[in-house]
Every structure is written in C-alpha cells, then in structure tokens.
Amino acid sequence: MERLLPKYFPFFTLLALTGLIFLLWNITSLESWTCQTVSTFYQLQNSIQSVLKTSEMLLPVEFNYSYCIHLGQEPSAEEAKEESYLLRSITWPEPLVLGLPLRQSSDPAQSYYMIQNSGDLLVGGQLVVKVQMQNFIGQPKKHGGDFIVARLHTPELGAGVTGQVHDHRDGKYTVFFPLLWAGVVHVELTMVHSSEAVMVLRRLREEQADRVFFKSLFRSRYLSETTVCNLCLPVKQQPLCNYTDPQTGEPWYCYKPKMLDCDTRINHAKGGYKKHLLTMYESQFFQSGINIKMPIHAAGMDNVIVLPASKEQTKENNLENTPSGYYYQGLWKPLGGVTMRQFNDSSAVTQCLRGKMVYMYGDSTVRQWYEYLVAHVPEFKELNFHSLKNVGPHMAVDSNHNILLRYRCHGPPIRFTTVYAAELHYISNELDALRGGSDTVVLISIWSHFSTFPVHVYIRRLRHIRRAVIRLLNREPATLVLIRTANLQKLDPESSLYNSDWFSQQLDTVLRAMFKGLNVQLVDAWEMTLAHHHPHQLHPPPDIISNMIHFILSHICPVRRKKRQS
Ligand SMILES: *[C@@H]1O[C@H](CO)[C@@H](O)[C@H](O)[C@H]1NC(C)=O
Ligand SMILES: *[C@@H]1O[C@H](CO)[C@@H](O)[C@H](O)[C@H]1NC(C)=O
Ligand SMILES: *[C@@H]1O[C@H](CO)[C@@H](O)[C@H](O)[C@H]1NC(C)=O
Ligand SMILES: *[C@@H]1O[C@H](CO)[C@@H](O)[C@H](O)[C@H]1NC(C)=O
C-alpha cells in the first residue's frame, strides 16, 4: 500500500481536484453546463466567486438623497437658474390637507365630465369638456393635482388626437380638443392617478431614489465580487469606487469590493427593485381597477358630430396648444413641420437612407426603431458581434445603398440586465465622437431609466446631451437630430411606483423645454401613444413604431416642395 501511494499520487490529486471543482460548481448552479465549451477554469473561477459572496446584496438600509447632492458636480450659476426654472415649471398642485382617508380621495368612477359646446361643431374648431372630480363618497373635490389624460377619437376612421388638460386647482378641469376631422368624435378621459397618489409618487422620487438598484461584477484572476452601485450611495457605510465620467462629470459609484480594486469592474446590471416602498395607507391609492388608469365617464353625451368646414373657416385655426399631430386612418399626420410620406416598401426606405449613417442612442424604445428597420428591410444585414439582443451595441448595413444603422444604449443608470463596463458610454460623449454632416442622422431616446431619480438628475443628463448636440450642429449644421419623447405605459400598483406615466410626463416636460429652439426634431411618442387606440405599453406596438419610422424618414427625405409663383 505504502508503495502504491507515490505511484498513484498524481491520480489521486487529480481526482480530489475534480471532486472539489464539481462540488464548487454545484454550489453556484448558475451556469448551465455545456460539456464541450465551458472551460473548467472558468467554472472554477465562478465557483470561487459565489463562495466568497457573503450576502446576496449589500443594500444600504437607509437612503437619503441629500447625502448625495455633493457627489455630482456643482451646477454653474446659469445652470442652477435653468434648473430652478425647469423644476418650477413642473410644480404639481398639492392637496390642501395631507393624510385624509381613501374615501375622500379622487374616485374616477364618481367623477364625470360634460361636453360644453352647443351648436354646430366644425372641423377647425375646438371641443371643450369640463371635468368635475369627486371622491369615493360622491363629494366634489376641492383641490387639483389629479393626473388626467385625454383623447378624442373616431374608431371607424382610425382617427385620434390628444386633448389639453387644464387644472383649475379646485377639483375642476377643462379639456380642449382640436377638431381635425369630420365625423362622430368620442371623448375619452382617463385618470392615471389621483392627486393623493401623485403625492406618494413625489415622495418616492425624492426619498427612495435607490428603489431601482444596480450592481457590478468585479473580477481579477480567480477572484470575483459583486457590489451595489448607483448614481449616489451613502458614503458612511463602506468605501466607494468613483466612476464619475471624466468628460461630463456624470456621477456613478459602486461600493468598493472587499478584495478587489475599483479598476477590476467587469460589468453593470440592474440589481432589482426595492420592495415595501409604501405604507398601508399609501398603497390604497394604487389599486388596479379602482384608481389607476381608470376612465372618467360622461354625465350626458360622450360624443358629438363634427361637420366639414368651408375653406375660410378651416383657416382660422389658431388653437392655443396645438397637438403635434393626430391619427387619421391609422396614419400619423403631423401638424406643422414636416409633410408625412409613406415608405410603404423596403426599397422606398433604402432609397431614402442611401448613403446615410443612422446612429441610435438610448434606451430600449429607440432600439425598437433599429429592430423595426432590420426586420422590415431585408437589405439590412445585421453584423453579429455576440452582443446581447437587448443590450447591443448593434450594427446593420446595406452595402449596396451604403447605409449604416447603429444602436448603442445610454450610460448608467441603464436598467438592462448586463452591460459590459467597457460598453457603458454616455450619449454626449458618443455625439462628440461623431463627425456629423448631411449623411448623418442621430436618433436619441433617453427617459425611462430616469423615472426613479429626482428630476435634477435628468436635467443634468440632458444638459450634457444638449451641449454635445449644439457642438455637433455647430461642426456640421446639416446633421439631422431627432429626439424621441417619453410615452405612456401599462401601469399596475407595482409598476406605478417605478415607471408611472406621472414620472415620465414630468421628465418629458423638462425634455421639451430643454431642446426648444434648437434645430432638433421631436418624435412625439407621448402623443403618438396617447392618441392611438392601442392600450398603453412601455414598448409601443408595431402600428405605432411604423408611424414613428415614417415620421423620421419624412424628415430625412422631405417632400420637395414645388415653388409657388405668386
Ligand atoms: C448538488 O446540489 C444538489 C441540490 O442542488 C444536492 O442535492 C447535491 O447533494 C449536491 N451535490 C454535491 C456533490 O454537492
Ligand atoms: C435627509 O438628510 C437631511 C440632512 O442630513 C435631512 O435634513 C433630511 O430630513 C433627511 N431626509 C430624510 C427623508 O430622512
Ligand atoms: C469622484 O470623482 C469626481 C471627479 O474625479 C470628483 O469630482 C468627485 O468629488 C469624486 N467623488 C467623491 C465622493 O470623492
Ligand atoms: C406605395 O405608395 C405609393 C405612393 O406613395 C403608391 O403609388 C403605391 O401604390 C404604394 N404601394 C403599396 C404596395 O401600397
């Protein structure tokens, strides 16, 4: 026996090692085992990672955004002035008294509207609707702040337009609809949230800025660790890694791993959603089928007939807040700006895009455009760089027509599953790296992943993008830049707390104000989703995407106007 041992020693060692590796691998049970490809070395590394991971997530218990204010760059005097102007412009009316019982909060079922117009309604005119909000015991509300959205539509004509809601701050609201087509038009009013719910959302936005949290994997040789990351982290708990972007000063931090250095960060991912955000009292204001996205009914008629107008009457269309467009026969008709063209086959699209480089930056709602083009235009060949489908970066080319399409996600706080740290690029830095010119089209969509942060975070991000857009347009004024606005989405009690349309609407107001007056076109996803008959979804359905694409292509390849002689 004794003599056997030295002889078989290498064998036993190997056996023991294999056993250890198997054991460790079993603990992780994270990766699916594919015998041919996964190297034992990599498995071992992953095993050590999970063994060393002490607790799943080291979330800060108490989070107070005010510790974090100093973590970002101080805005200049001018920036601070703009910021306070923007924040004032989105001030939301508050209830007179806080903490009243649910029965005294707004109840869409008890509330009602009435069409005000009498007499003939003509195309080019305006429909006025008065809304009275009431509480659950049928008493009129005495304060404003309910989040109401409005649509006027004619199903048989595939026609729809949004209405402008004016809050009188006394429980009454007036809604203005432009009359843009002849036929029977139906009013549709929706209370997205009661004013009481909006107060809760506002509290969450200020006090629970980490309710979506992030994580990063750090790895070096055999060691790996995962820590929590965010725009701002309480400093007291643990040392931080500072990933503040040197070009823009955009802050980003992770807790420093215990054993690894900050420069071993491999990736970035959404960590998850914090739960139990609401008190029992607050959660009453978020009930599906009761007070989230519920219709407000008419007291009386909910539709009227609109008659065609004579030519002179049509001209006197000077509404105060004209919508940016409307649907007619399912097609988006912009009001002013561009004449819509339909690019109904793929060759029309490739003809339009011939010689263009189209850069898409942002969240998944701009990736939908990339995906739509690649799916509908067979000439586009996608290059596969083993990027994750949802994350990118993606690239497609049509070498016959010399077209390049690219998609890249925006930087942190991107909520995607896993993005390599090396792929975390800020849009403004990407724009600075573009030459620009008449062959360059830039499409930007950045909103959804900011809904859980205080608004100044979004203002700061847009300020950096705006500066980069101005620099780009200054270098090459012929560059076409289109920015997509936020859109409405499906809401339930849970998603409301992270992604409510109220958050999006606030961000959207800021976005519109910040790009006003620049040579930048807005793709009004808000109106295009609100005016459409499809139920609201974070990722609008193909019917809406195709209208957006036609709108974008109409900007890239505008109708050549014949010069009129006069
Ligand atoms: C592997 O894990 C399973 C449960 O996931 C457990 O039942 C089994 O005993 C483990 N095997 C080893 C060798 O640790
Ligand atoms: C956050 O901290 C600041 C200053 O430390 C304090 O004034 C404020 O009340 C705190 N907010 C919350 C919600 O704890
Ligand atoms: C992180 O780095 C930035 C820029 O290098 C700096 O301005 C900021 O103060 C740093 N943050 C902390 C907490 O040290
Ligand atoms: C596409 O549009 C053109 C005009 O824009 C029209 O002449 C043609 O019939 C359309 N084709 C299809 C298949 O709808």
Short mmCIF file of N, CA, C and O in Angstrom, two decimals, residues 355-361 430-444 468-483 518-521 552 555-557:
data_model
loop_
_atom_site.label_atom_id
_atom_site.label_comp_id
_atom_site.label_asym_id
_atom_site.label_seq_id
_atom_site.Cartn_x
_atom_site.Cartn_y
_atom_site.Cartn_z
N GLY A 355 -26.73 56.15 -48.59
CA GLY A 355 -25.58 56.98 -48.21
C GLY A 355 -25.65 57.57 -46.81
O GLY A 355 -24.87 58.46 -46.48
N LYS A 356 -26.57 57.08 -45.97
CA LYS A 356 -26.72 57.67 -44.64
C LYS A 356 -26.14 56.76 -43.55
O LYS A 356 -26.19 55.53 -43.66
N MET A 357 -25.67 57.41 -42.51
CA MET A 357 -25.31 56.71 -41.29
C MET A 357 -26.34 57.11 -40.24
O MET A 357 -26.50 58.31 -39.97
N VAL A 358 -27.04 56.14 -39.72
CA VAL A 358 -28.10 56.42 -38.74
C VAL A 358 -27.64 55.89 -37.39
O VAL A 358 -27.47 54.69 -37.21
N TYR A 359 -27.44 56.81 -36.45
CA TYR A 359 -26.96 56.45 -35.12
C TYR A 359 -28.11 56.55 -34.14
O TYR A 359 -28.72 57.62 -34.01
N MET A 360 -28.41 55.46 -33.47
CA MET A 360 -29.49 55.46 -32.48
C MET A 360 -28.89 55.27 -31.10
O MET A 360 -28.14 54.31 -30.88
N TYR A 361 -29.21 56.16 -30.21
CA TYR A 361 -28.66 56.10 -28.86
C TYR A 361 -29.78 56.12 -27.84
O TYR A 361 -30.70 56.93 -27.97
N GLU A 430 -20.56 60.08 -27.02
CA GLU A 430 -20.70 59.46 -28.34
C GLU A 430 -20.90 60.54 -29.41
O GLU A 430 -20.33 60.47 -30.49
N LEU A 431 -21.73 61.52 -29.08
CA LEU A 431 -22.00 62.60 -30.04
C LEU A 431 -20.72 63.38 -30.34
O LEU A 431 -20.48 63.78 -31.48
N ASP A 432 -19.91 63.57 -29.31
CA ASP A 432 -18.66 64.29 -29.51
C ASP A 432 -17.72 63.53 -30.45
O ASP A 432 -16.82 64.12 -31.03
N ALA A 433 -17.93 62.21 -30.55
CA ALA A 433 -17.07 61.41 -31.41
C ALA A 433 -17.61 61.28 -32.83
O ALA A 433 -17.06 60.56 -33.64
N LEU A 434 -18.73 61.96 -33.12
CA LEU A 434 -19.30 61.91 -34.48
C LEU A 434 -18.80 63.09 -35.29
O LEU A 434 -18.78 64.22 -34.80
N ARG A 435 -18.47 62.80 -36.56
CA ARG A 435 -18.11 63.90 -37.44
C ARG A 435 -19.35 64.74 -37.76
O ARG A 435 -19.33 65.95 -37.73
N GLY A 436 -20.46 64.05 -38.08
CA GLY A 436 -21.69 64.74 -38.45
C GLY A 436 -21.68 65.13 -39.91
O GLY A 436 -20.71 64.88 -40.63
N GLY A 437 -22.77 65.72 -40.36
CA GLY A 437 -22.89 66.14 -41.75
C GLY A 437 -24.23 65.70 -42.32
O GLY A 437 -25.04 65.07 -41.63
N SER A 438 -24.45 66.02 -43.60
CA SER A 438 -25.76 65.74 -44.19
C SER A 438 -26.00 64.24 -44.36
O SER A 438 -27.13 63.82 -44.59
N ASP A 439 -24.95 63.44 -44.22
CA ASP A 439 -25.13 61.98 -44.30
C ASP A 439 -25.35 61.35 -42.92
O ASP A 439 -25.41 60.14 -42.80
N THR A 440 -25.44 62.17 -41.90
CA THR A 440 -25.55 61.64 -40.53
C THR A 440 -26.92 61.94 -39.93
O THR A 440 -27.38 63.08 -39.97
N VAL A 441 -27.55 60.89 -39.40
CA VAL A 441 -28.82 61.05 -38.70
C VAL A 441 -28.63 60.54 -37.28
O VAL A 441 -28.10 59.44 -37.09
N VAL A 442 -29.02 61.34 -36.31
CA VAL A 442 -28.87 60.96 -34.91
C VAL A 442 -30.26 60.84 -34.29
O VAL A 442 -31.05 61.78 -34.37
N LEU A 443 -30.55 59.69 -33.72
CA LEU A 443 -31.84 59.46 -33.07
C LEU A 443 -31.58 59.16 -31.59
O LEU A 443 -30.80 58.26 -31.28
N ILE A 444 -32.22 59.90 -30.72
CA ILE A 444 -31.94 59.76 -29.28
C ILE A 444 -33.25 59.49 -28.54
O ILE A 444 -34.27 60.11 -28.81
N ALA A 468 -23.64 68.61 -26.27
CA ALA A 468 -22.99 67.83 -27.32
C ALA A 468 -23.74 67.99 -28.65
O ALA A 468 -23.11 68.03 -29.71
N VAL A 469 -25.08 68.10 -28.58
CA VAL A 469 -25.87 68.31 -29.80
C VAL A 469 -25.51 69.69 -30.40
O VAL A 469 -25.31 69.81 -31.61
N ILE A 470 -25.39 70.68 -29.55
CA ILE A 470 -25.04 72.02 -30.04
C ILE A 470 -23.66 72.01 -30.69
O ILE A 470 -23.46 72.57 -31.77
N ARG A 471 -22.72 71.31 -30.06
CA ARG A 471 -21.38 71.21 -30.66
C ARG A 471 -21.43 70.50 -32.00
O ARG A 471 -20.79 70.92 -32.97
N LEU A 472 -22.24 69.44 -32.07
CA LEU A 472 -22.37 68.67 -33.31
C LEU A 472 -22.98 69.53 -34.42
O LEU A 472 -22.49 69.56 -35.55
N LEU A 473 -24.05 70.26 -34.08
CA LEU A 473 -24.72 71.10 -35.08
C LEU A 473 -23.85 72.28 -35.47
O LEU A 473 -23.97 72.82 -36.57
N ASN A 474 -22.98 72.66 -34.56
CA ASN A 474 -22.05 73.74 -34.88
C ASN A 474 -20.98 73.25 -35.85
O ASN A 474 -20.64 73.94 -36.81
N ARG A 475 -20.48 72.03 -35.60
CA ARG A 475 -19.50 71.43 -36.52
C ARG A 475 -20.11 71.22 -37.89
O ARG A 475 -19.54 71.56 -38.91
N GLU A 476 -21.29 70.59 -37.89
CA GLU A 476 -21.92 70.19 -39.14
C GLU A 476 -23.42 70.49 -39.05
O GLU A 476 -24.22 69.64 -38.66
N PRO A 477 -23.80 71.70 -39.44
CA PRO A 477 -25.22 72.11 -39.27
C PRO A 477 -26.19 71.23 -40.05
O PRO A 477 -27.38 71.21 -39.73
N ALA A 478 -25.72 70.50 -41.05
CA ALA A 478 -26.64 69.67 -41.83
C ALA A 478 -26.97 68.35 -41.16
O ALA A 478 -27.78 67.57 -41.67
N THR A 479 -26.38 68.08 -40.00
CA THR A 479 -26.69 66.83 -39.29
C THR A 479 -28.15 66.88 -38.83
O THR A 479 -28.62 67.90 -38.33
N LEU A 480 -28.85 65.77 -39.03
CA LEU A 480 -30.25 65.71 -38.59
C LEU A 480 -30.32 65.03 -37.23
O LEU A 480 -29.83 63.91 -37.07
N VAL A 481 -30.91 65.72 -36.27
CA VAL A 481 -31.04 65.16 -34.92
C VAL A 481 -32.51 65.06 -34.56
O VAL A 481 -33.23 66.06 -34.63
N LEU A 482 -32.96 63.87 -34.20
CA LEU A 482 -34.33 63.69 -33.73
C LEU A 482 -34.30 63.10 -32.33
O LEU A 482 -33.53 62.18 -32.07
N ILE A 483 -35.13 63.65 -31.47
CA ILE A 483 -35.19 63.16 -30.10
C ILE A 483 -36.59 62.63 -29.84
O ILE A 483 -37.58 63.31 -30.13
N LEU A 518 -33.82 74.69 -30.48
CA LEU A 518 -32.65 74.12 -31.17
C LEU A 518 -33.11 73.47 -32.47
O LEU A 518 -34.28 73.11 -32.61
N ASN A 519 -32.17 73.26 -33.36
CA ASN A 519 -32.52 72.62 -34.62
C ASN A 519 -32.57 71.10 -34.43
O ASN A 519 -31.79 70.35 -35.00
N VAL A 520 -33.52 70.71 -33.59
CA VAL A 520 -33.69 69.31 -33.21
C VAL A 520 -35.18 68.99 -33.37
O VAL A 520 -36.01 69.78 -32.97
N GLN A 521 -35.50 67.86 -33.99
CA GLN A 521 -36.90 67.49 -34.18
C GLN A 521 -37.32 66.54 -33.06
O GLN A 521 -36.56 65.65 -32.71
N ILE A 552 -39.82 59.77 -39.06
CA ILE A 552 -38.37 60.01 -39.10
C ILE A 552 -37.88 60.07 -40.56
O ILE A 552 -37.15 60.98 -40.96
N HIS A 555 -38.55 63.18 -42.32
CA HIS A 555 -37.58 64.24 -42.02
C HIS A 555 -36.28 64.05 -42.78
O HIS A 555 -35.64 65.01 -43.19
N ILE A 556 -35.89 62.79 -42.92
CA ILE A 556 -34.63 62.51 -43.62
C ILE A 556 -34.79 62.82 -45.11
O ILE A 556 -33.89 63.37 -45.74
N CYS A 557 -35.94 62.46 -45.65
CA CYS A 557 -36.20 62.63 -47.08
C CYS A 557 -37.46 63.45 -47.27
O CYS A 557 -38.52 62.89 -47.60
#
